[in-house]
mmCIF file of C-alpha atoms in Angstrom:
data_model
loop_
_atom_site.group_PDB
_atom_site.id
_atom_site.type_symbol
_atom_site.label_atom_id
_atom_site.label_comp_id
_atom_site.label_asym_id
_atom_site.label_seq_id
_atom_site.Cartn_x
_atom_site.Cartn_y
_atom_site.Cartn_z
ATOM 1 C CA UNK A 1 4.690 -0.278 16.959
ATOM 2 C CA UNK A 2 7.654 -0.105 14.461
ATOM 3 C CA UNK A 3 9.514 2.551 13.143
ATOM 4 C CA UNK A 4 10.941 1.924 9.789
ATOM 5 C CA UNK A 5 14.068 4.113 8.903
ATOM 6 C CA UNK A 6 15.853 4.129 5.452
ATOM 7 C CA UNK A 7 18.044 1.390 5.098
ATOM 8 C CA UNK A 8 15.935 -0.583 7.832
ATOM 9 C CA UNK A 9 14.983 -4.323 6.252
ATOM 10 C CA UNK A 10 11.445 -4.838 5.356
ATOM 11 C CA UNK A 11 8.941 -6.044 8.083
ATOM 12 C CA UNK A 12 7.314 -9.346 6.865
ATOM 13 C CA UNK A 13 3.961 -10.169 6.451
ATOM 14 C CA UNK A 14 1.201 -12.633 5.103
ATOM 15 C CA UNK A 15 -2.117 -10.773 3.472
ATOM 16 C CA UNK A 16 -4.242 -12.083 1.444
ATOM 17 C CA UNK A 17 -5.198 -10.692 -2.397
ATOM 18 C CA UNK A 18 -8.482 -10.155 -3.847
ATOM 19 C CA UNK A 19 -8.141 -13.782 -5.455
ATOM 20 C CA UNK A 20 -7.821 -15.157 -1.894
ATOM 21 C CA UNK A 21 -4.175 -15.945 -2.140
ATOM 22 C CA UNK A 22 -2.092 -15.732 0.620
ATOM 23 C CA UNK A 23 1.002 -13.038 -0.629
ATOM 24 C CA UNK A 24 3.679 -12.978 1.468
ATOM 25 C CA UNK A 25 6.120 -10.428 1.476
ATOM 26 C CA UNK A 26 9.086 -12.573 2.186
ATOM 27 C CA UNK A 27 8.231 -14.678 -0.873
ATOM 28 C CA UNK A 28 8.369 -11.343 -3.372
ATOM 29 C CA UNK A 29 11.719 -10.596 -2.140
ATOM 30 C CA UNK A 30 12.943 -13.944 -3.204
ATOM 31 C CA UNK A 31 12.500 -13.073 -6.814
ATOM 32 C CA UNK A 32 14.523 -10.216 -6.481
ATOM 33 C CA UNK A 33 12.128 -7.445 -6.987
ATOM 34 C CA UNK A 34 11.575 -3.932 -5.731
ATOM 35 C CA UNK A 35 8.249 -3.900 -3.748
ATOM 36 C CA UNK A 36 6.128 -0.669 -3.283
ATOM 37 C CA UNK A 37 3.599 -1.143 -0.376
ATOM 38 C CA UNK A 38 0.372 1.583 -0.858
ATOM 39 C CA UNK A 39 -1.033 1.895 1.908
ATOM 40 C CA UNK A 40 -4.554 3.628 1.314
ATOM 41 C CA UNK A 41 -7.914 4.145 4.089
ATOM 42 C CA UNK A 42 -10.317 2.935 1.922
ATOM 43 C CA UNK A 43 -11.867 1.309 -1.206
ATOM 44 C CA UNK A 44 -14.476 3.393 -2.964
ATOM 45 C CA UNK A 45 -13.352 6.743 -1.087
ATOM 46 C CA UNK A 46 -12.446 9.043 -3.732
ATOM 47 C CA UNK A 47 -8.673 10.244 -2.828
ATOM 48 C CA UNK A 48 -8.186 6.189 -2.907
ATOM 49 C CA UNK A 49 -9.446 6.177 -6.173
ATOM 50 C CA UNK A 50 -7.815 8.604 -7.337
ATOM 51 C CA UNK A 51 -4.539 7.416 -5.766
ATOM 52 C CA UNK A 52 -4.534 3.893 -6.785
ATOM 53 C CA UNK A 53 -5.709 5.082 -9.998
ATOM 54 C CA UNK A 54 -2.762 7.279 -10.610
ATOM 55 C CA UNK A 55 -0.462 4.375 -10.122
ATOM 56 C CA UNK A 56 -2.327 1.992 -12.321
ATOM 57 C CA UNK A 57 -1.929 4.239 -15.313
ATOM 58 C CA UNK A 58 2.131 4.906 -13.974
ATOM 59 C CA UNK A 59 2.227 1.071 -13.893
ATOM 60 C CA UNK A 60 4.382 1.224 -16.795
ATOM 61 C CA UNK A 61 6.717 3.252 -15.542
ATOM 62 C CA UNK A 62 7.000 1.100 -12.442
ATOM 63 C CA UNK A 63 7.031 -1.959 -14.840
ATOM 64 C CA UNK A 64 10.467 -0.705 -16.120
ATOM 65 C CA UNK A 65 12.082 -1.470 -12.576
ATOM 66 C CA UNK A 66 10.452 -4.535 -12.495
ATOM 67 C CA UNK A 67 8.714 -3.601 -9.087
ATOM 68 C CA UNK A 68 6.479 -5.421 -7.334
ATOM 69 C CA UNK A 69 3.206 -3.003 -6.110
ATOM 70 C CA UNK A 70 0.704 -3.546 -3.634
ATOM 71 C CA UNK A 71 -1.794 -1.827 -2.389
ATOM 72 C CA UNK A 72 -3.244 -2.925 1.355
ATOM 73 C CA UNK A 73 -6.030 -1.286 2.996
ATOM 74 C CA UNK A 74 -8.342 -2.701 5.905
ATOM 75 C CA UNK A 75 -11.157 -3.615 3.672
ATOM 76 C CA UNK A 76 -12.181 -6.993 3.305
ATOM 77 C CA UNK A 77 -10.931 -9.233 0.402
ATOM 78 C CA UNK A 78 -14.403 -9.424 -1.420
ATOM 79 C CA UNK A 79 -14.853 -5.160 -1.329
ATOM 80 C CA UNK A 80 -11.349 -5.152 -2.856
ATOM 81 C CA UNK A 81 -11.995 -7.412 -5.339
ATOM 82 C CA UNK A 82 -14.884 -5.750 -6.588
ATOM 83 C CA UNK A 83 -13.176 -2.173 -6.564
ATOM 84 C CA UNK A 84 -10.021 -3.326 -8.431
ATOM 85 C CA UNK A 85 -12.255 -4.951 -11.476
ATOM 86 C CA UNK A 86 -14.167 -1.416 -11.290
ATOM 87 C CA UNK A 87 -11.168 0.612 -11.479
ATOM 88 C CA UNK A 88 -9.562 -1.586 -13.626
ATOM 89 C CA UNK A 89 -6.101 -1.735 -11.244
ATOM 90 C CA UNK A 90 -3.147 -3.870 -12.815
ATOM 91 C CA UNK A 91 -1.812 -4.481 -9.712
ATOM 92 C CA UNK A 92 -2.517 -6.711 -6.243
ATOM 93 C CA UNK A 93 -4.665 -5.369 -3.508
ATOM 94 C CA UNK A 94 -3.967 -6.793 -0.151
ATOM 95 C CA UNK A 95 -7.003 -6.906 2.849
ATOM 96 C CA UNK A 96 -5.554 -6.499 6.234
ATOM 97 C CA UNK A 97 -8.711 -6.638 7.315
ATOM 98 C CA UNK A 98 -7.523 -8.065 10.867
ATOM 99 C CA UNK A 99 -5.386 -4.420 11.100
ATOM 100 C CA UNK A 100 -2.100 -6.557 11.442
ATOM 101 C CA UNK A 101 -0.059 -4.875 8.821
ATOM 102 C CA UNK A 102 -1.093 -1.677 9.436
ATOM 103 C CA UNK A 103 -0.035 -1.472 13.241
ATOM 104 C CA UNK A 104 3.364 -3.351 12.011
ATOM 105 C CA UNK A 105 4.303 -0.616 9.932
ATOM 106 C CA UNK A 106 2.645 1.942 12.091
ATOM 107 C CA UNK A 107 0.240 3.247 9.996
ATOM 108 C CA UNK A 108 -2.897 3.670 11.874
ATOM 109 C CA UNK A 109 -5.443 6.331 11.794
ATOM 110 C CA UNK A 110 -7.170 5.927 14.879
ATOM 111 C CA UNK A 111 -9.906 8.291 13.862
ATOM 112 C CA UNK A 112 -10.262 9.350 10.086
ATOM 113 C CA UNK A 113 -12.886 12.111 11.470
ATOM 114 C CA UNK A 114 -15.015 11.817 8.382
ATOM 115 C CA UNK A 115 -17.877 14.458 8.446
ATOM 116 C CA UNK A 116 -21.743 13.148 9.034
ATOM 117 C CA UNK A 117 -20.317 9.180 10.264
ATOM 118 C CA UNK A 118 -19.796 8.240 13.501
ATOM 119 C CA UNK A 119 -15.975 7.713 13.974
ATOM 120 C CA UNK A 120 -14.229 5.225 12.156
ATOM 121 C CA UNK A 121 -11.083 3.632 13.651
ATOM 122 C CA UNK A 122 -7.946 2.274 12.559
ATOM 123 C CA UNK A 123 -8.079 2.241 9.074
ATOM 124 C CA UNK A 124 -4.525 2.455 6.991
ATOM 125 C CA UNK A 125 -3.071 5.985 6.940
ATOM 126 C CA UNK A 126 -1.822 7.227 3.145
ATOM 127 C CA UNK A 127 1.224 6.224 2.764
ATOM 128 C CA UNK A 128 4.192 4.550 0.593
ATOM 129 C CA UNK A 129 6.930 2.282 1.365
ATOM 130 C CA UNK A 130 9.860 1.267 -1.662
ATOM 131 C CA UNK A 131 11.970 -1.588 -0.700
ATOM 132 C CA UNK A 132 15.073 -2.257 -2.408
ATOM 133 C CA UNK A 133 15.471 -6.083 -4.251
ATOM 134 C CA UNK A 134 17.519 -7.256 -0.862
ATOM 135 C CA UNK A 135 14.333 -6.011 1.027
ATOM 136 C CA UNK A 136 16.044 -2.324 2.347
ATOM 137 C CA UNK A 137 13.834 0.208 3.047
ATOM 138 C CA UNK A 138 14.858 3.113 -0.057
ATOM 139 C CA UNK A 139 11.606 5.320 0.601
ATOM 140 C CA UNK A 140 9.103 6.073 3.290
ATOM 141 C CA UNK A 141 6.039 8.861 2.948
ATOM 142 C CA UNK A 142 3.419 8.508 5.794
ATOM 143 C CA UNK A 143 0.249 11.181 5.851
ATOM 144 C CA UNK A 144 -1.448 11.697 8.777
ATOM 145 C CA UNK A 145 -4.305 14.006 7.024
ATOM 146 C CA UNK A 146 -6.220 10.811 4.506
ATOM 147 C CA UNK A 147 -7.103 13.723 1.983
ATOM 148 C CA UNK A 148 -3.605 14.106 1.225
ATOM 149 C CA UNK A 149 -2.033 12.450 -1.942
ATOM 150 C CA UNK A 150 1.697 11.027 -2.514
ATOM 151 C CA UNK A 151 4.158 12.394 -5.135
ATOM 152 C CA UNK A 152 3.510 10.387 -7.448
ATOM 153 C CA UNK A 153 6.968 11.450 -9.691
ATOM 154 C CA UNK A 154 8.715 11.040 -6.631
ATOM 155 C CA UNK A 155 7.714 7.178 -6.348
ATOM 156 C CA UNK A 156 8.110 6.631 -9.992
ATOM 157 C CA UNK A 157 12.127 8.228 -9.704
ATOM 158 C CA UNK A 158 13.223 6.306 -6.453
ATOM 159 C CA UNK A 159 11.516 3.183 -7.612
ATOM 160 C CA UNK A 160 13.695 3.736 -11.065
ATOM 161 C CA UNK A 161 16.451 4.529 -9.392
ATOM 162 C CA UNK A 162 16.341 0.844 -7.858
#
């Protein structure tokens, strides 16, 4: 597994969205954008919603910089498609549904120890990466408890600060 550091380039990857569109990362950084990876468990949880929530009414504010956001979880392409049109997101969800991206940026909960379900492994851990427009990693916030939620003013102000 990887450890990113600040300054460290950005690892790249291939995922696709919930239109079945292959994104890849490399391809983002071409146009010269900031990129904000979300990392989240799961669709449908509520701390996701919540989370990806938050940012889609921020979006704005992100909009400013002209950043690129995407949120990846393990879920499949079809369950993120359907919770992006209910939450109304303005940004891409990305399924690494094959766990690739998640063990690449070493962000794996082996066991999210959810109460009353029989253990559920490697889903994404909580976390946020902001890449600079050359692809340099600016910011880095991993959580290894799921029920815990970014600062949110502290993404808006690096990602502004790009």
């Amino acid at each position: 597994m990887n450890e990113l550091n600040i300054g460290d380039k950005y690892l790249d990857f291939s995922l696709y969205n919930t239109d079945l569109k292959e994104i890849k990362l490399s391809d983002i950084f071409s146009n010269g954008k900031p990129v904000v990876l979300l990392f989240f468990p799961g669709a449908f949880t509520s701390v996701c919603t919540k989370e990806l929530c938050t940012f889609r009414d921020k979006m704005a504010l992100l909009n400013k910089a002209n950043a690129a956001v995407f949120g990846i979880s393990v879920d499949s392409p079809f369950s993120l498609s359907k919770f992006k049109t209910e939450n109304k997101l303005n940004f891409d969800l990305l399924s690494d549904y094959n766990r690739e991206v998640i063990k690449l940026y070493n962000v794996v909960h082996d066991d999210l120890g959810i109460i009353g379900l029989p253990k559920l492994k490697q889903a994404a851990k909580r976390a946020v990466f902001i890449f600079d427009k050359k692809g340099n990693l600016a910011y880095k916030w991993i959580s290894d408890h799921p029920g815990k939620e970014p600062d949110y003013d502290k993404v808006i102000e690096i990602v502004n600060s790009l």
